[in-house]
Amino acid sequence: MFCCSSSKKKDENKKPVEISEQLAPENQQVDRSCRTNQQQEVELEIEERPKKNSVGYQVQDENVSASICPSFVVGKTPFTLFVMSLLEKQQNMKKESQQQEEIKIDFQEDLSVIVSYPQIQAEVKNNQNDKSQLEEIPDQPEVIQEEDEEDEEREISEEEAKNAAIYKWAREIHDYNTDNTEELILKAVSNFKPLQSKEESRSTLAHKDGGKVCKNKKLIRTLRAIGKELIKQIGKQILSGNLNLTTVSFPIKAMIPKSALEKVLMSSCLFPLYINRAVLEKDPIERMKLIICATLGNFYLNCSFLKPLNPILGETISGFYQDGTTAYVEQISHHPPVSYFLTIGPKNSYKFYGYYNYEAKAGVNSLSLKNKGKRFLQFADGELIEYNFAGEEYSGSFWGPMKVECKGKITFLDKKNDISAQVELDSVRWKASDYLSGEIKKRGKKVCKVYGTYMGYIEFGEVRYWDVNYIRPYECKVFKPNPFLLSDASFRPDLRQLKRNKVQEAQKEKDDLEMQQRQDAKLRKPKK
């Protein structure tokens, strides 16, 4: 090898040559006639290196293209040192480009990771049915167009890029039922019967230890980065474990441009099938089974890792299903935060109403939600079923798998027929935490066993009524807001600014709304 055959004097002379070549500007022309003998020897050695098709490290630069065998890289000749510097330069450039790509984030690539169901394009086809009732931002089209043009001209900041990514993720594409017309829904209701499947079905989003896991790595990195910023503000309270998050004003960059009231609408996504079927049933035991399926079968879809905007006192939202079901939600209390909901079935066949009353507490790496609300389902024949909510636990805020689990007990009570059902989550030994067990009783005597997992299937006495692989949820579409009902969530100025990716403006609007809420709360307090 050249480095072994050269004398020590030659090696010493070649070192400054290498340094001078690296320090020379790229556009500087070197007079080849003035090259030293050492430089000519180096050029000859370069020509003798293995060509492109040889086995070894491939190096490509604007001025260099060669293949270097591993043994040459170990040496310390001017050429190998030069190549090593090129390799290091290319590696640094690659890291920088990867960081830029992570900031910009390829939205379409990650949408398929959020929910990997077989029919990923179901929502796109479904939204083409009734465009007249879809949610819109009521504003001046000319103004929006001018703002969009300005946004295209300027470079997007890192903070705005993260917020835009979160907004894209918030518009999750679910595998909604494509048979979303009144005729097809009624046909599915009349033909409904227990499933024959016996396989151990679980959603692709189910974690091996239980619950729903977040598989979108970019989303996890974004949420954890926001969480670190939040800890700087309220870190001591979080570490104490006594922080009530319902009293904390979150930065708007940690939220998605959706009101929490919209999440309430999604809780009835299985009603068009199961509750419409329960309307046809005369046996109260069968009704109870269908209600349990409609309640537990929406968890894998309804629970999300993205935080919506906290509702403002008096805020409203309304939606509908294609079968004729309508749903309404209103924020009726600020502290504690209470949301009242009312869902009316087709032709007033049933009423589903109640309230959410959340209490949220954060730990070092977790978040727990306790819902003190109640739910009531009343049929046209007078039968009334009341039941409570289970708790939710989020883990992996900063390390480990990021997931959400549903835990606790849900009790269903039909006082008229003296029927009760109790379902306990995370209660099956040697199974993941999303497995559940329970029983239905009539006049205190056991009628049938309840078994399954809210991430996969539910069975009653080994007869399967719900399976994630066969039963698809229906989409609750948001009504186009009435211009005379200014309480509609779509009119919130912070939400509208956030949809346009105006983070700073949205934060200012959010602060103004919260200030107004606090001022109104003082005026409502009785004078001493």
Short mmCIF file of C-alpha atoms in Angstrom, two decimals:
data_model
loop_
_atom_site.label_atom_id
_atom_site.label_comp_id
_atom_site.label_asym_id
_atom_site.label_seq_id
_atom_site.Cartn_x
_atom_site.Cartn_y
_atom_site.Cartn_z
CA MET A 1 0.00 0.00 0.00
CA PHE A 2 1.04 3.55 -0.65
CA CYS A 3 1.06 4.55 3.01
CA CYS A 4 3.54 1.73 3.79
CA SER A 5 5.91 2.22 0.83
CA SER A 6 6.34 5.99 1.24
CA SER A 7 9.09 7.40 3.38
CA LYS A 8 8.49 9.31 6.57
CA LYS A 9 9.65 12.47 4.90
CA LYS A 10 7.11 12.10 2.11
CA ASP A 11 4.31 11.55 4.62
CA GLU A 12 5.24 14.74 6.41
CA ASN A 13 5.25 16.68 3.14
CA LYS A 14 1.86 15.34 2.05
CA LYS A 15 0.01 16.47 5.18
CA PRO A 16 0.09 20.21 4.40
CA VAL A 17 -0.93 19.42 0.83
CA GLU A 18 -4.10 17.73 2.09
CA ILE A 19 -4.93 20.64 4.41
CA SER A 20 -4.36 23.26 1.76
CA GLU A 21 -6.66 21.44 -0.68
CA GLN A 22 -9.46 21.23 1.86
CA LEU A 23 -9.14 24.91 2.78
CA ALA A 24 -9.11 26.11 -0.82
CA PRO A 25 -12.38 27.63 -2.08
CA GLU A 26 -14.45 25.40 -4.40
CA ASN A 27 -14.36 27.93 -7.23
CA GLN A 28 -10.60 28.47 -7.04
CA GLN A 29 -8.72 27.10 -10.06
CA VAL A 30 -5.39 25.31 -9.24
CA ASP A 31 -2.56 25.43 -11.71
CA ARG A 32 -1.78 21.79 -12.46
CA SER A 33 1.69 22.65 -13.84
CA CYS A 34 2.76 23.81 -10.38
CA ARG A 35 1.80 20.58 -8.63
CA THR A 36 4.49 18.92 -6.52
CA ASN A 37 5.68 15.37 -6.99
CA GLN A 38 3.78 14.37 -3.85
CA GLN A 39 0.50 15.66 -5.32
CA GLN A 40 1.07 13.75 -8.56
CA GLU A 41 1.75 10.55 -6.61
CA VAL A 42 -1.52 11.02 -4.71
CA GLU A 43 -3.42 11.43 -7.99
CA LEU A 44 -1.85 8.26 -9.36
CA GLU A 45 -2.89 6.39 -6.23
CA ILE A 46 -6.49 7.65 -6.60
CA GLU A 47 -6.64 6.35 -10.18
CA GLU A 48 -5.48 2.93 -8.97
CA ARG A 49 -8.33 2.64 -6.44
CA PRO A 50 -11.15 0.14 -7.08
CA LYS A 51 -13.77 1.44 -9.51
CA LYS A 52 -17.49 2.04 -8.88
CA ASN A 53 -18.56 -1.57 -9.22
CA SER A 54 -16.10 -2.78 -6.60
CA VAL A 55 -17.24 -3.95 -3.20
CA GLY A 56 -16.75 -1.30 -0.54
CA TYR A 57 -18.06 2.07 0.63
CA GLN A 58 -19.70 4.14 -2.08
CA VAL A 59 -18.83 7.83 -1.86
CA GLN A 60 -20.44 10.49 -4.01
CA ASP A 61 -19.86 14.22 -3.94
CA GLU A 62 -20.00 17.03 -6.46
CA ASN A 63 -16.32 16.55 -7.26
CA VAL A 64 -15.64 12.98 -6.12
CA SER A 65 -17.12 9.63 -7.11
CA ALA A 66 -15.24 6.49 -6.10
CA SER A 67 -15.48 3.21 -4.21
CA ILE A 68 -13.30 2.70 -1.20
CA CYS A 69 -12.57 -0.73 0.24
CA PRO A 70 -12.79 -0.95 4.03
CA SER A 71 -9.07 -1.57 4.39
CA PHE A 72 -8.28 1.77 2.76
CA VAL A 73 -10.54 3.64 5.13
CA VAL A 74 -8.48 2.42 8.09
CA GLY A 75 -5.31 3.99 6.65
CA LYS A 76 -4.26 7.61 7.08
CA THR A 77 -3.24 8.57 3.55
CA PRO A 78 -4.26 12.03 2.33
CA PHE A 79 -6.86 10.43 0.09
CA THR A 80 -8.48 8.35 2.82
CA LEU A 81 -8.49 11.31 5.20
CA PHE A 82 -10.11 13.39 2.48
CA VAL A 83 -12.73 10.70 1.87
CA MET A 84 -13.42 10.38 5.59
CA SER A 85 -14.08 14.10 5.78
CA LEU A 86 -16.48 13.78 2.82
CA LEU A 87 -18.29 10.90 4.52
CA GLU A 88 -18.65 12.96 7.69
CA LYS A 89 -19.88 15.94 5.68
CA GLN A 90 -22.47 13.82 3.87
CA GLN A 91 -23.64 12.27 7.13
CA ASN A 92 -24.16 15.71 8.70
CA MET A 93 -26.06 16.91 5.62
CA LYS A 94 -28.26 13.81 5.79
CA LYS A 95 -29.07 14.44 9.44
CA GLU A 96 -30.00 18.06 8.69
CA SER A 97 -32.28 17.03 5.82
CA GLN A 98 -33.97 14.40 8.02
CA GLN A 99 -34.62 17.01 10.71
CA GLN A 100 -36.14 19.36 8.13
CA GLU A 101 -38.37 16.58 6.83
CA GLU A 102 -39.55 15.80 10.38
CA ILE A 103 -40.44 19.47 10.90
CA LYS A 104 -42.39 19.72 7.66
CA ILE A 105 -43.89 16.23 8.20
CA ASP A 106 -45.40 14.27 5.39
CA PHE A 107 -49.08 14.25 6.36
CA GLN A 108 -50.36 11.65 3.91
CA GLU A 109 -47.70 9.15 4.94
CA ASP A 110 -48.83 9.23 8.56
CA LEU A 111 -52.60 9.19 8.07
CA SER A 112 -52.48 5.51 7.17
CA VAL A 113 -50.53 4.79 10.38
CA ILE A 114 -53.15 6.33 12.68
CA VAL A 115 -55.79 3.81 11.70
CA SER A 116 -54.74 0.83 9.59
CA TYR A 117 -58.16 -0.56 8.66
CA PRO A 118 -58.88 -2.37 5.38
CA GLN A 119 -61.07 0.37 3.86
CA ILE A 120 -59.02 3.45 4.65
CA GLN A 121 -60.79 5.60 2.06
CA ALA A 122 -64.28 5.01 3.45
CA GLU A 123 -64.65 8.52 4.86
CA VAL A 124 -63.74 10.16 1.55
CA LYS A 125 -66.51 8.29 -0.29
CA ASN A 126 -68.92 8.80 2.58
CA ASN A 127 -68.56 12.58 2.64
CA GLN A 128 -69.69 12.85 -0.97
CA ASN A 129 -73.27 11.89 -0.07
CA ASP A 130 -74.54 15.00 1.69
CA LYS A 131 -72.26 17.96 1.10
CA SER A 132 -74.96 20.50 1.95
CA GLN A 133 -74.88 19.63 5.65
CA LEU A 134 -71.13 19.41 6.15
CA GLU A 135 -69.44 21.80 8.53
CA GLU A 136 -68.04 24.98 7.03
CA ILE A 137 -66.26 28.03 8.38
CA PRO A 138 -68.72 30.91 7.91
CA ASP A 139 -66.49 33.77 6.84
CA GLN A 140 -65.73 36.06 3.93
CA PRO A 141 -64.31 33.89 1.10
CA GLU A 142 -62.28 36.82 -0.25
CA VAL A 143 -60.57 37.36 3.11
CA ILE A 144 -59.74 33.67 3.54
CA GLN A 145 -58.33 33.51 0.03
CA GLU A 146 -56.06 36.51 0.65
CA GLU A 147 -54.80 35.02 3.91
CA ASP A 148 -54.09 31.69 2.22
CA GLU A 149 -52.12 33.42 -0.54
CA GLU A 150 -50.03 35.25 2.04
CA ASP A 151 -49.36 31.99 3.85
CA GLU A 152 -48.09 30.36 0.67
CA GLU A 153 -45.61 33.16 0.05
CA ARG A 154 -44.00 33.13 3.49
CA GLU A 155 -41.95 30.28 4.94
CA ILE A 156 -43.70 28.26 7.61
CA SER A 157 -42.11 28.26 11.07
CA GLU A 158 -41.34 25.11 13.07
CA GLU A 159 -44.17 25.85 15.52
CA GLU A 160 -46.69 26.38 12.71
CA ALA A 161 -45.52 23.21 10.97
CA LYS A 162 -46.11 21.18 14.13
CA ASN A 163 -49.53 22.72 14.56
CA ALA A 164 -50.45 22.02 10.94
CA ALA A 165 -49.39 18.41 11.44
CA ILE A 166 -51.56 18.06 14.53
CA TYR A 167 -54.52 19.47 12.59
CA LYS A 168 -54.00 16.87 9.87
CA TRP A 169 -53.84 14.11 12.45
CA ALA A 170 -56.97 15.47 14.11
CA ARG A 171 -58.88 14.81 10.90
CA GLU A 172 -58.55 11.09 11.48
CA ILE A 173 -59.84 8.86 8.69
CA HIS A 174 -61.91 6.16 10.33
CA ASP A 175 -63.30 3.08 8.69
CA TYR A 176 -66.87 4.36 8.76
CA ASN A 177 -69.69 2.28 7.35
CA THR A 178 -70.08 3.10 3.67
CA ASP A 179 -73.73 1.90 3.70
CA ASN A 180 -74.61 5.25 5.19
CA THR A 181 -78.05 5.91 3.72
CA GLU A 182 -81.40 5.64 5.48
CA GLU A 183 -82.53 2.72 3.34
CA LEU A 184 -79.34 0.69 3.82
CA ILE A 185 -79.19 1.40 7.56
CA LEU A 186 -82.79 0.24 8.08
CA LYS A 187 -82.03 -2.87 6.04
CA ALA A 188 -78.99 -3.65 8.23
CA VAL A 189 -81.13 -3.14 11.36
CA SER A 190 -83.89 -5.51 10.21
CA ASN A 191 -81.36 -8.18 9.13
CA PHE A 192 -79.19 -7.96 12.25
CA LYS A 193 -78.41 -11.21 14.04
CA PRO A 194 -75.58 -12.50 16.26
CA LEU A 195 -72.25 -13.18 14.55
CA GLN A 196 -70.86 -16.65 13.94
CA SER A 197 -67.23 -15.62 14.46
CA LYS A 198 -65.25 -17.38 17.18
CA GLU A 199 -61.81 -15.91 16.51
CA GLU A 200 -59.97 -13.82 19.11
CA SER A 201 -60.57 -10.53 17.31
CA ARG A 202 -58.74 -7.39 18.39
CA SER A 203 -58.25 -4.06 16.64
CA THR A 204 -54.92 -3.36 14.96
CA LEU A 205 -54.60 -0.46 17.41
CA ALA A 206 -54.76 -2.76 20.46
CA HIS A 207 -51.61 -2.91 22.59
CA LYS A 208 -50.38 -6.35 23.62
CA ASP A 209 -50.77 -5.42 27.30
CA GLY A 210 -54.14 -3.79 26.79
CA GLY A 211 -55.76 -0.58 25.62
CA LYS A 212 -55.39 1.50 22.47
CA VAL A 213 -51.83 2.36 21.45
CA CYS A 214 -50.56 5.28 19.38
CA LYS A 215 -48.47 3.94 16.49
CA ASN A 216 -47.73 7.26 14.81
CA LYS A 217 -44.11 7.97 15.83
CA LYS A 218 -44.12 11.54 14.54
CA LEU A 219 -47.29 12.29 16.46
CA ILE A 220 -45.73 10.84 19.63
CA ARG A 221 -42.63 13.04 19.22
CA THR A 222 -44.78 16.12 18.66
CA LEU A 223 -47.02 15.48 21.66
CA ARG A 224 -44.05 14.79 23.94
CA ALA A 225 -42.31 17.98 22.83
CA ILE A 226 -45.44 19.96 23.71
CA GLY A 227 -45.69 18.10 27.02
CA LYS A 228 -42.16 19.14 27.97
CA GLU A 229 -43.01 22.77 27.34
CA LEU A 230 -46.12 22.40 29.49
CA ILE A 231 -44.14 20.84 32.34
CA LYS A 232 -41.96 23.95 32.50
CA GLN A 233 -45.08 25.93 33.39
CA ILE A 234 -46.82 23.56 35.82
CA GLY A 235 -44.11 21.00 36.56
CA LYS A 236 -44.25 21.16 40.35
CA GLN A 237 -47.98 20.49 40.43
CA ILE A 238 -47.64 17.54 38.03
CA LEU A 239 -44.84 15.96 40.06
CA SER A 240 -46.96 16.23 43.20
CA GLY A 241 -49.71 14.20 41.51
CA ASN A 242 -52.38 16.61 42.74
CA LEU A 243 -52.89 18.63 39.57
CA ASN A 244 -56.48 19.00 38.38
CA LEU A 245 -56.09 19.64 34.66
CA THR A 246 -59.61 21.06 34.31
CA THR A 247 -58.36 24.19 36.10
CA VAL A 248 -55.27 24.62 33.90
CA SER A 249 -55.17 26.88 30.86
CA PHE A 250 -53.40 24.81 28.21
CA PRO A 251 -51.40 26.54 25.46
CA ILE A 252 -53.38 26.34 22.24
CA LYS A 253 -50.45 24.77 20.39
CA ALA A 254 -51.09 21.69 22.55
CA MET A 255 -54.62 21.38 21.14
CA ILE A 256 -56.38 20.48 17.91
CA PRO A 257 -58.92 22.67 16.08
CA LYS A 258 -61.90 20.73 17.36
CA SER A 259 -64.22 21.40 20.26
CA ALA A 260 -64.48 18.70 22.92
CA LEU A 261 -68.23 18.78 22.27
CA GLU A 262 -67.60 17.21 18.87
CA LYS A 263 -66.07 14.19 20.62
CA VAL A 264 -69.33 13.79 22.54
CA LEU A 265 -71.20 13.43 19.25
CA MET A 266 -68.97 10.49 18.29
CA SER A 267 -70.04 8.46 21.33
CA SER A 268 -73.25 7.41 19.53
CA CYS A 269 -71.49 6.11 16.38
CA LEU A 270 -73.03 2.60 16.78
CA PHE A 271 -76.54 3.78 17.63
CA PRO A 272 -77.92 3.63 14.05
CA LEU A 273 -77.47 -0.15 14.16
CA TYR A 274 -77.74 -1.30 17.78
CA ILE A 275 -80.21 1.16 19.30
CA ASN A 276 -82.47 1.12 16.24
CA ARG A 277 -82.44 -2.65 16.58
CA ALA A 278 -83.22 -2.34 20.30
CA VAL A 279 -86.29 -0.28 19.37
CA LEU A 280 -87.62 -3.29 17.43
CA GLU A 281 -86.92 -5.75 20.25
CA LYS A 282 -89.65 -6.51 22.78
CA ASP A 283 -87.46 -8.64 25.04
CA PRO A 284 -85.81 -6.30 27.62
CA ILE A 285 -82.85 -8.73 27.99
CA GLU A 286 -82.08 -8.43 24.28
CA ARG A 287 -82.36 -4.66 24.55
CA MET A 288 -79.84 -4.67 27.37
CA LYS A 289 -77.36 -6.68 25.27
CA LEU A 290 -77.64 -4.26 22.36
CA ILE A 291 -77.17 -1.24 24.63
CA ILE A 292 -74.00 -2.75 26.12
CA CYS A 293 -72.58 -3.28 22.61
CA ALA A 294 -73.41 0.28 21.52
CA THR A 295 -71.74 1.61 24.68
CA LEU A 296 -68.50 -0.37 24.72
CA GLY A 297 -67.99 -0.86 20.98
CA ASN A 298 -67.16 2.81 20.30
CA PHE A 299 -64.19 3.08 22.67
CA TYR A 300 -61.46 2.11 20.18
CA LEU A 301 -62.75 4.80 17.84
CA ASN A 302 -63.77 7.58 20.21
CA CYS A 303 -60.67 7.75 22.43
CA SER A 304 -57.91 9.86 20.95
CA PHE A 305 -54.42 11.07 21.91
CA LEU A 306 -55.15 14.57 20.63
CA LYS A 307 -56.57 17.19 23.01
CA PRO A 308 -59.54 19.19 21.70
CA LEU A 309 -60.37 22.74 22.75
CA ASN A 310 -62.12 23.10 26.10
CA PRO A 311 -65.73 24.23 25.54
CA ILE A 312 -66.75 27.77 26.47
CA LEU A 313 -69.76 28.14 28.76
CA GLY A 314 -72.88 28.17 26.59
CA GLU A 315 -71.10 26.67 23.57
CA THR A 316 -73.23 24.34 21.41
CA ILE A 317 -72.83 21.87 18.56
CA SER A 318 -75.25 19.63 16.67
CA GLY A 319 -74.97 16.71 14.28
CA PHE A 320 -76.96 14.02 12.52
CA TYR A 321 -76.86 10.48 11.14
CA GLN A 322 -78.30 9.49 7.79
CA ASP A 323 -80.99 7.34 9.41
CA GLY A 324 -82.67 10.48 10.82
CA THR A 325 -81.00 10.54 14.24
CA THR A 326 -80.07 14.03 15.49
CA ALA A 327 -77.67 14.91 18.31
CA TYR A 328 -77.15 18.09 20.33
CA VAL A 329 -74.50 19.05 22.90
CA GLU A 330 -74.19 22.14 25.11
CA GLN A 331 -71.65 23.26 27.71
CA ILE A 332 -73.76 24.11 30.75
CA SER A 333 -71.03 24.67 33.38
CA HIS A 334 -67.53 26.12 33.40
CA HIS A 335 -66.12 24.89 36.74
CA PRO A 336 -66.67 22.02 37.07
CA PRO A 337 -66.83 21.47 33.27
CA VAL A 338 -70.18 19.86 32.50
CA SER A 339 -71.47 19.03 28.99
CA TYR A 340 -75.13 18.10 28.48
CA PHE A 341 -76.11 15.97 25.46
CA LEU A 342 -79.36 14.91 23.83
CA THR A 343 -79.74 12.41 20.97
CA ILE A 344 -83.14 11.80 19.39
CA GLY A 345 -83.73 8.65 17.35
CA PRO A 346 -85.62 8.50 14.03
CA LYS A 347 -89.28 9.49 14.46
CA ASN A 348 -88.69 10.00 18.21
CA SER A 349 -88.22 6.24 18.68
CA TYR A 350 -85.80 6.85 21.57
CA LYS A 351 -84.01 9.60 23.51
CA PHE A 352 -80.46 9.35 24.74
CA TYR A 353 -79.48 12.09 27.17
CA GLY A 354 -77.22 12.85 30.11
CA TYR A 355 -74.10 14.79 31.00
CA TYR A 356 -70.31 14.55 31.08
CA ASN A 357 -68.50 15.82 34.17
CA TYR A 358 -64.76 15.24 33.81
CA GLU A 359 -62.08 15.42 36.44
CA ALA A 360 -58.56 15.07 35.07
CA LYS A 361 -55.36 14.56 37.03
CA ALA A 362 -51.81 14.24 35.72
CA GLY A 363 -48.88 12.24 37.02
CA VAL A 364 -45.25 12.19 35.91
CA ASN A 365 -45.87 9.93 32.91
CA SER A 366 -49.65 9.48 32.96
CA LEU A 367 -53.04 11.14 32.92
CA SER A 368 -56.26 9.88 34.48
CA LEU A 369 -59.80 10.97 33.59
CA LYS A 370 -62.73 10.37 35.90
CA ASN A 371 -66.18 11.01 34.49
CA LYS A 372 -68.81 11.62 37.14
CA GLY A 373 -71.58 11.97 34.57
CA LYS A 374 -74.67 9.84 33.92
CA ARG A 375 -76.37 8.43 30.82
CA PHE A 376 -80.05 7.68 30.22
CA LEU A 377 -81.66 5.84 27.31
CA GLN A 378 -85.45 6.09 27.11
CA PHE A 379 -87.57 4.24 24.53
CA ALA A 380 -90.92 5.35 23.19
CA ASP A 381 -92.69 2.59 25.14
CA GLY A 382 -91.47 4.07 28.44
CA GLU A 383 -88.57 1.71 29.20
CA LEU A 384 -85.64 3.61 30.74
CA ILE A 385 -82.05 2.37 31.17
CA GLU A 386 -79.54 4.43 33.14
CA TYR A 387 -75.81 3.80 33.36
CA ASN A 388 -72.54 5.48 34.32
CA PHE A 389 -69.14 6.06 32.73
CA ALA A 390 -65.88 4.17 33.18
CA GLY A 391 -62.55 5.89 33.79
CA GLU A 392 -59.77 6.48 31.27
CA GLU A 393 -56.03 6.23 31.85
CA TYR A 394 -53.42 7.64 29.48
CA SER A 395 -49.82 6.48 29.87
CA GLY A 396 -46.52 7.00 28.06
CA SER A 397 -46.62 10.80 28.18
CA PHE A 398 -42.82 10.98 28.00
CA TRP A 399 -41.49 7.42 27.79
CA GLY A 400 -42.71 3.93 27.02
CA PRO A 401 -45.65 3.06 24.74
CA MET A 402 -48.23 5.86 24.48
CA LYS A 403 -51.64 4.30 25.08
CA VAL A 404 -55.07 4.81 26.63
CA GLU A 405 -57.02 2.26 28.67
CA CYS A 406 -60.60 2.16 29.89
CA LYS A 407 -60.91 0.92 33.48
CA GLY A 408 -63.54 0.57 36.18
CA LYS A 409 -67.13 -0.70 36.30
CA ILE A 410 -70.16 0.23 34.24
CA THR A 411 -73.56 -0.58 35.74
CA PHE A 412 -76.72 -0.68 33.59
CA LEU A 413 -80.08 -0.52 35.37
CA ASP A 414 -83.61 -1.11 34.05
CA LYS A 415 -85.85 -0.41 37.04
CA LYS A 416 -89.11 -1.06 35.20
CA ASN A 417 -88.22 -4.69 34.37
CA ASP A 418 -85.91 -5.22 37.38
CA ILE A 419 -82.95 -5.97 35.11
CA SER A 420 -79.35 -5.00 35.85
CA ALA A 421 -76.01 -5.59 34.18
CA GLN A 422 -72.53 -4.95 35.50
CA VAL A 423 -69.46 -4.96 33.29
CA GLU A 424 -66.02 -4.79 34.89
CA LEU A 425 -63.08 -3.73 32.73
CA ASP A 426 -59.55 -5.05 33.21
CA SER A 427 -61.01 -8.01 35.10
CA VAL A 428 -59.99 -11.11 33.10
CA ARG A 429 -57.04 -12.94 34.61
CA TRP A 430 -54.02 -13.58 32.38
CA LYS A 431 -55.52 -11.34 29.69
CA ALA A 432 -54.74 -7.82 28.47
CA SER A 433 -56.31 -4.92 30.39
CA ASP A 434 -58.94 -4.25 27.69
CA TYR A 435 -60.67 -7.59 28.39
CA LEU A 436 -63.92 -7.39 30.33
CA SER A 437 -66.34 -9.64 32.13
CA GLY A 438 -69.72 -9.31 33.78
CA GLU A 439 -73.25 -10.63 33.89
CA ILE A 440 -76.86 -9.68 33.27
CA LYS A 441 -79.35 -10.34 36.06
CA LYS A 442 -83.14 -10.33 36.20
CA ARG A 443 -84.74 -10.04 39.62
CA GLY A 444 -81.33 -10.78 41.14
CA LYS A 445 -80.79 -14.03 39.21
CA LYS A 446 -78.05 -14.44 36.61
CA VAL A 447 -79.38 -14.60 33.06
CA CYS A 448 -76.19 -14.67 30.98
CA LYS A 449 -72.48 -13.94 31.14
CA VAL A 450 -70.82 -10.94 29.46
CA TYR A 451 -67.30 -11.45 28.08
CA GLY A 452 -64.97 -9.89 25.54
CA THR A 453 -62.74 -6.88 24.97
CA TYR A 454 -63.61 -3.31 24.06
CA MET A 455 -60.80 -3.50 21.50
CA GLY A 456 -62.28 -6.48 19.68
CA TYR A 457 -65.57 -8.23 20.49
CA ILE A 458 -68.39 -8.69 23.00
CA GLU A 459 -70.20 -11.96 23.70
CA PHE A 460 -73.25 -12.88 25.78
CA GLY A 461 -73.27 -16.52 26.82
CA GLU A 462 -70.68 -17.29 24.08
CA VAL A 463 -72.89 -15.66 21.42
CA ARG A 464 -71.07 -12.78 19.72
CA TYR A 465 -73.02 -9.53 19.20
CA TRP A 466 -70.20 -7.15 18.32
CA ASP A 467 -66.94 -7.72 16.46
CA VAL A 468 -64.56 -5.00 15.31
CA ASN A 469 -63.86 -6.91 12.07
CA TYR A 470 -67.52 -7.08 11.03
CA ILE A 471 -69.36 -4.10 12.57
CA ARG A 472 -68.35 -0.67 11.33
CA PRO A 473 -69.33 2.58 13.05
CA TYR A 474 -71.45 5.28 11.42
CA GLU A 475 -70.32 8.86 10.98
CA CYS A 476 -72.08 11.65 12.85
CA LYS A 477 -71.85 14.65 10.56
CA VAL A 478 -71.79 18.14 12.02
CA PHE A 479 -74.65 20.40 10.94
CA LYS A 480 -73.82 23.49 8.98
CA PRO A 481 -73.98 26.18 11.70
CA ASN A 482 -77.02 28.41 11.85
CA PRO A 483 -75.84 32.04 11.38
CA PHE A 484 -78.31 33.15 14.06
CA LEU A 485 -76.96 30.72 16.68
CA LEU A 486 -73.65 32.35 17.57
CA SER A 487 -73.03 29.83 20.36
CA ASP A 488 -72.15 27.19 17.75
CA ALA A 489 -68.59 25.89 18.19
CA SER A 490 -67.75 26.72 14.58
CA PHE A 491 -67.95 30.43 15.39
CA ARG A 492 -65.22 30.30 18.04
CA PRO A 493 -62.52 32.78 16.94
CA ASP A 494 -59.67 30.72 18.42
CA LEU A 495 -60.85 27.57 16.64
CA ARG A 496 -61.11 29.40 13.31
CA GLN A 497 -57.63 30.88 13.68
CA LEU A 498 -56.23 27.49 14.62
CA LYS A 499 -57.78 25.93 11.53
CA ARG A 500 -55.90 28.51 9.47
CA ASN A 501 -52.70 27.60 11.35
CA LYS A 502 -52.47 31.06 12.96
CA VAL A 503 -51.10 29.85 16.29
CA GLN A 504 -50.27 33.19 17.90
CA GLU A 505 -53.57 34.76 16.85
CA ALA A 506 -55.44 31.69 18.10
CA GLN A 507 -53.67 31.91 21.47
CA LYS A 508 -54.69 35.57 21.81
CA GLU A 509 -58.32 34.74 20.99
CA LYS A 510 -58.27 31.87 23.49
CA ASP A 511 -56.88 34.12 26.24
CA ASP A 512 -59.60 36.71 25.53
CA LEU A 513 -62.35 34.07 25.74
CA GLU A 514 -61.03 32.70 29.04
CA MET A 515 -60.70 36.20 30.48
CA GLN A 516 -64.29 36.90 29.54
CA GLN A 517 -65.40 33.61 31.14
CA ARG A 518 -63.67 34.48 34.41
CA GLN A 519 -65.22 37.94 34.41
CA ASP A 520 -68.69 36.51 33.78
CA ALA A 521 -68.19 33.98 36.58
CA LYS A 522 -67.49 36.82 39.04
CA LEU A 523 -70.68 38.61 38.02
CA ARG A 524 -72.74 35.46 38.63
CA LYS A 525 -71.52 35.05 42.19
CA PRO A 526 -73.96 36.38 44.79
CA LYS A 527 -72.85 39.49 46.60
CA LYS A 528 -72.12 39.07 50.28
#
